[in-house]
Amino acid sequence: MDLADRVLFTLELEDLEFELMRLREADQLVGARGPETASTVTFSAESLTVMVTVSDSGPQRRRIDGWIAPGGALRVELRTPRGVHETQADADGRFAFAEVPSGLVQIMIHPTTGATVPLHRPVVTPPVQL
């Protein structure tokens, strides 16, 4: 994916009011039993922190396991150039996407009625390459 594609992917959000999260930390973990690796990335915003672990789930496929702190049942959207995937975080803030094509992604956390986390607008990570 070249720079122009990245810019167009990011500009798709231009009509939304959102808070952009900052990348706080990124680590790569090597599998103990084989060549597989996992990367852990932490993003932060004023209202919450999101930590995700990305691991291989097949050829050109990734698994994303995430945690929102403070924990809360919030709607989580995974944006890719090929489409949007949605899930709900549980009451502890845990969420997962089992089969994600490798490539550029963004995670967006939406305010959810009745959630214990008081979001006033969506928060979104910067685009990251899986």
PDB file of C-alpha atoms in Angstrom:
ATOM      1  CA  MET A   1       0.000   0.000   0.000  1.00  0.00           C
ATOM      2  CA  ASP A   2       1.506   3.343  -1.013  1.00  0.00           C
ATOM      3  CA  LEU A   3       1.217   6.774   0.623  1.00  0.00           C
ATOM      4  CA  ALA A   4      -1.752   7.832  -1.523  1.00  0.00           C
ATOM      5  CA  ASP A   5      -3.719   4.726  -0.466  1.00  0.00           C
ATOM      6  CA  ARG A   6      -2.936   5.426   3.199  1.00  0.00           C
ATOM      7  CA  VAL A   7      -4.125   9.020   2.901  1.00  0.00           C
ATOM      8  CA  LEU A   8      -7.380   7.983   1.198  1.00  0.00           C
ATOM      9  CA  PHE A   9      -7.967   5.303   3.864  1.00  0.00           C
ATOM     10  CA  THR A  10      -7.545   7.886   6.632  1.00  0.00           C
ATOM     11  CA  LEU A  11      -9.665  10.531   4.871  1.00  0.00           C
ATOM     12  CA  GLU A  12     -12.681   8.199   4.887  1.00  0.00           C
ATOM     13  CA  LEU A  13     -13.102   9.353   8.507  1.00  0.00           C
ATOM     14  CA  GLU A  14     -13.187  13.057   7.655  1.00  0.00           C
ATOM     15  CA  ASP A  15     -16.951  13.441   8.158  1.00  0.00           C
ATOM     16  CA  LEU A  16     -16.848  11.999  11.676  1.00  0.00           C
ATOM     17  CA  GLU A  17     -15.992  13.806  14.868  1.00  0.00           C
ATOM     18  CA  PHE A  18     -13.582  11.575  16.771  1.00  0.00           C
ATOM     19  CA  GLU A  19     -10.622  11.594  19.135  1.00  0.00           C
ATOM     20  CA  LEU A  20      -7.401  10.241  17.621  1.00  0.00           C
ATOM     21  CA  MET A  21      -5.490   7.918  19.927  1.00  0.00           C
ATOM     22  CA  ARG A  22      -1.703   8.052  20.243  1.00  0.00           C
ATOM     23  CA  LEU A  23       0.636   5.086  19.857  1.00  0.00           C
ATOM     24  CA  ARG A  24       2.200   4.567  23.281  1.00  0.00           C
ATOM     25  CA  GLU A  25       4.132   1.331  22.990  1.00  0.00           C
ATOM     26  CA  ALA A  26       4.813  -1.491  20.526  1.00  0.00           C
ATOM     27  CA  ASP A  27       6.585  -4.796  21.213  1.00  0.00           C
ATOM     28  CA  GLN A  28       7.162  -7.900  19.128  1.00  0.00           C
ATOM     29  CA  LEU A  29       7.004 -11.238  20.921  1.00  0.00           C
ATOM     30  CA  VAL A  30       8.522 -14.421  19.456  1.00  0.00           C
ATOM     31  CA  GLY A  31       6.633 -17.718  19.806  1.00  0.00           C
ATOM     32  CA  ALA A  32       8.125 -20.247  22.246  1.00  0.00           C
ATOM     33  CA  ARG A  33       7.258 -23.308  20.126  1.00  0.00           C
ATOM     34  CA  GLY A  34       7.799 -22.123  16.600  1.00  0.00           C
ATOM     35  CA  PRO A  35       8.336 -19.301  14.147  1.00  0.00           C
ATOM     36  CA  GLU A  36       5.054 -17.530  14.900  1.00  0.00           C
ATOM     37  CA  THR A  37       5.253 -14.059  16.357  1.00  0.00           C
ATOM     38  CA  ALA A  38       2.874 -11.736  18.123  1.00  0.00           C
ATOM     39  CA  SER A  39       3.023  -7.981  18.381  1.00  0.00           C
ATOM     40  CA  THR A  40       1.559  -6.004  21.245  1.00  0.00           C
ATOM     41  CA  VAL A  41       0.600  -2.403  20.611  1.00  0.00           C
ATOM     42  CA  THR A  42      -0.813   0.090  23.129  1.00  0.00           C
ATOM     43  CA  PHE A  43      -2.763   3.212  22.160  1.00  0.00           C
ATOM     44  CA  SER A  44      -3.998   5.920  24.499  1.00  0.00           C
ATOM     45  CA  ALA A  45      -6.511   8.727  24.454  1.00  0.00           C
ATOM     46  CA  GLU A  46      -7.762  11.068  27.142  1.00  0.00           C
ATOM     47  CA  SER A  47     -10.726   8.823  27.930  1.00  0.00           C
ATOM     48  CA  LEU A  48      -9.256   5.309  27.567  1.00  0.00           C
ATOM     49  CA  THR A  49      -6.349   3.024  26.675  1.00  0.00           C
ATOM     50  CA  VAL A  50      -6.467   0.158  24.183  1.00  0.00           C
ATOM     51  CA  MET A  51      -3.924  -2.668  24.087  1.00  0.00           C
ATOM     52  CA  VAL A  52      -3.992  -5.132  21.189  1.00  0.00           C
ATOM     53  CA  THR A  53      -2.019  -8.273  20.505  1.00  0.00           C
ATOM     54  CA  VAL A  54      -1.703  -9.267  16.862  1.00  0.00           C
ATOM     55  CA  SER A  55      -0.751 -12.856  16.020  1.00  0.00           C
ATOM     56  CA  ASP A  56      -0.638 -14.966  12.862  1.00  0.00           C
ATOM     57  CA  SER A  57      -3.769 -17.002  12.139  1.00  0.00           C
ATOM     58  CA  GLY A  58      -2.850 -18.322   8.696  1.00  0.00           C
ATOM     59  CA  PRO A  59      -1.265 -17.197   5.445  1.00  0.00           C
ATOM     60  CA  GLN A  60      -1.819 -13.448   5.141  1.00  0.00           C
ATOM     61  CA  ARG A  61      -4.294 -13.621   8.062  1.00  0.00           C
ATOM     62  CA  ARG A  62      -4.026 -12.123  11.558  1.00  0.00           C
ATOM     63  CA  ARG A  63      -5.861 -12.508  14.861  1.00  0.00           C
ATOM     64  CA  ILE A  64      -6.403  -9.411  16.998  1.00  0.00           C
ATOM     65  CA  ASP A  65      -7.063  -9.714  20.736  1.00  0.00           C
ATOM     66  CA  GLY A  66      -7.734  -6.418  22.478  1.00  0.00           C
ATOM     67  CA  TRP A  67      -8.449  -4.908  25.865  1.00  0.00           C
ATOM     68  CA  ILE A  68      -9.994  -1.546  26.662  1.00  0.00           C
ATOM     69  CA  ALA A  69      -9.152   0.162  29.962  1.00  0.00           C
ATOM     70  CA  PRO A  70     -11.130   1.110  31.849  1.00  0.00           C
ATOM     71  CA  GLY A  71     -13.097  -2.009  30.937  1.00  0.00           C
ATOM     72  CA  GLY A  72     -16.538  -1.624  29.482  1.00  0.00           C
ATOM     73  CA  ALA A  73     -18.955  -3.155  27.001  1.00  0.00           C
ATOM     74  CA  LEU A  74     -18.251  -0.852  24.056  1.00  0.00           C
ATOM     75  CA  ARG A  75     -18.772  -1.330  20.321  1.00  0.00           C
ATOM     76  CA  VAL A  76     -15.473  -1.955  18.538  1.00  0.00           C
ATOM     77  CA  GLU A  77     -15.019  -1.446  14.812  1.00  0.00           C
ATOM     78  CA  LEU A  78     -12.044  -2.708  12.819  1.00  0.00           C
ATOM     79  CA  ARG A  79     -11.611  -0.710   9.615  1.00  0.00           C
ATOM     80  CA  THR A  80      -9.667  -2.202   6.693  1.00  0.00           C
ATOM     81  CA  PRO A  81      -9.406  -1.101   3.059  1.00  0.00           C
ATOM     82  CA  ARG A  82     -11.590  -4.135   2.232  1.00  0.00           C
ATOM     83  CA  GLY A  83     -14.373  -3.311   4.696  1.00  0.00           C
ATOM     84  CA  VAL A  84     -15.442  -2.887   8.297  1.00  0.00           C
ATOM     85  CA  HIS A  85     -15.728  -5.630  10.938  1.00  0.00           C
ATOM     86  CA  GLU A  86     -17.633  -5.039  14.187  1.00  0.00           C
ATOM     87  CA  THR A  87     -17.724  -6.698  17.583  1.00  0.00           C
ATOM     88  CA  GLN A  88     -18.707  -5.857  21.137  1.00  0.00           C
ATOM     89  CA  ALA A  89     -16.178  -5.698  23.968  1.00  0.00           C
ATOM     90  CA  ASP A  90     -17.293  -7.595  27.060  1.00  0.00           C
ATOM     91  CA  ALA A  91     -17.827  -5.935  30.470  1.00  0.00           C
ATOM     92  CA  ASP A  92     -14.083  -6.283  31.168  1.00  0.00           C
ATOM     93  CA  GLY A  93     -13.193  -4.528  27.897  1.00  0.00           C
ATOM     94  CA  ARG A  94     -11.965  -7.638  26.070  1.00  0.00           C
ATOM     95  CA  PHE A  95     -12.611  -8.035  22.325  1.00  0.00           C
ATOM     96  CA  ALA A  96     -11.242 -10.146  19.461  1.00  0.00           C
ATOM     97  CA  PHE A  97     -11.207 -10.394  15.678  1.00  0.00           C
ATOM     98  CA  ALA A  98     -10.252 -13.965  14.707  1.00  0.00           C
ATOM     99  CA  GLU A  99      -9.588 -13.611  10.976  1.00  0.00           C
ATOM    100  CA  VAL A 100      -8.261 -10.310   9.661  1.00  0.00           C
ATOM    101  CA  PRO A 101      -6.455  -9.961   6.313  1.00  0.00           C
ATOM    102  CA  SER A 102      -2.943  -8.600   6.729  1.00  0.00           C
ATOM    103  CA  GLY A 103      -2.604  -4.980   5.720  1.00  0.00           C
ATOM    104  CA  LEU A 104      -3.597  -1.554   6.963  1.00  0.00           C
ATOM    105  CA  VAL A 105      -6.164  -1.371   9.807  1.00  0.00           C
ATOM    106  CA  GLN A 106      -7.688   1.113  12.242  1.00  0.00           C
ATOM    107  CA  ILE A 107      -9.611   0.364  15.421  1.00  0.00           C
ATOM    108  CA  MET A 108     -12.505   2.615  16.375  1.00  0.00           C
ATOM    109  CA  ILE A 109     -14.219   2.460  19.779  1.00  0.00           C
ATOM    110  CA  HIS A 110     -17.759   3.875  19.820  1.00  0.00           C
ATOM    111  CA  PRO A 111     -19.799   5.349  22.674  1.00  0.00           C
ATOM    112  CA  THR A 112     -22.362   2.746  23.728  1.00  0.00           C
ATOM    113  CA  THR A 113     -25.597   3.361  25.628  1.00  0.00           C
ATOM    114  CA  GLY A 114     -25.380   1.968  29.145  1.00  0.00           C
ATOM    115  CA  ALA A 115     -21.603   1.426  29.065  1.00  0.00           C
ATOM    116  CA  THR A 116     -19.645   2.234  32.217  1.00  0.00           C
ATOM    117  CA  VAL A 117     -17.019   4.077  30.146  1.00  0.00           C
ATOM    118  CA  PRO A 118     -18.317   7.608  29.481  1.00  0.00           C
ATOM    119  CA  LEU A 119     -17.271   8.251  25.870  1.00  0.00           C
ATOM    120  CA  HIS A 120     -18.676  11.406  24.283  1.00  0.00           C
ATOM    121  CA  ARG A 121     -17.378  10.666  20.790  1.00  0.00           C
ATOM    122  CA  PRO A 122     -15.635   7.774  19.039  1.00  0.00           C
ATOM    123  CA  VAL A 123     -11.923   7.229  19.570  1.00  0.00           C
ATOM    124  CA  VAL A 124      -9.784   5.832  16.758  1.00  0.00           C
ATOM    125  CA  THR A 125      -6.239   4.528  16.449  1.00  0.00           C
ATOM    126  CA  PRO A 126      -3.922   5.796  13.755  1.00  0.00           C
ATOM    127  CA  PRO A 127      -3.700   3.374  10.798  1.00  0.00           C
ATOM    128  CA  VAL A 128      -1.295   0.491  11.502  1.00  0.00           C
ATOM    129  CA  GLN A 129       0.098  -2.197   9.220  1.00  0.00           C
ATOM    130  CA  LEU A 130      -0.548  -5.850  10.191  1.00  0.00           C
TER     131      LEU A 130
END
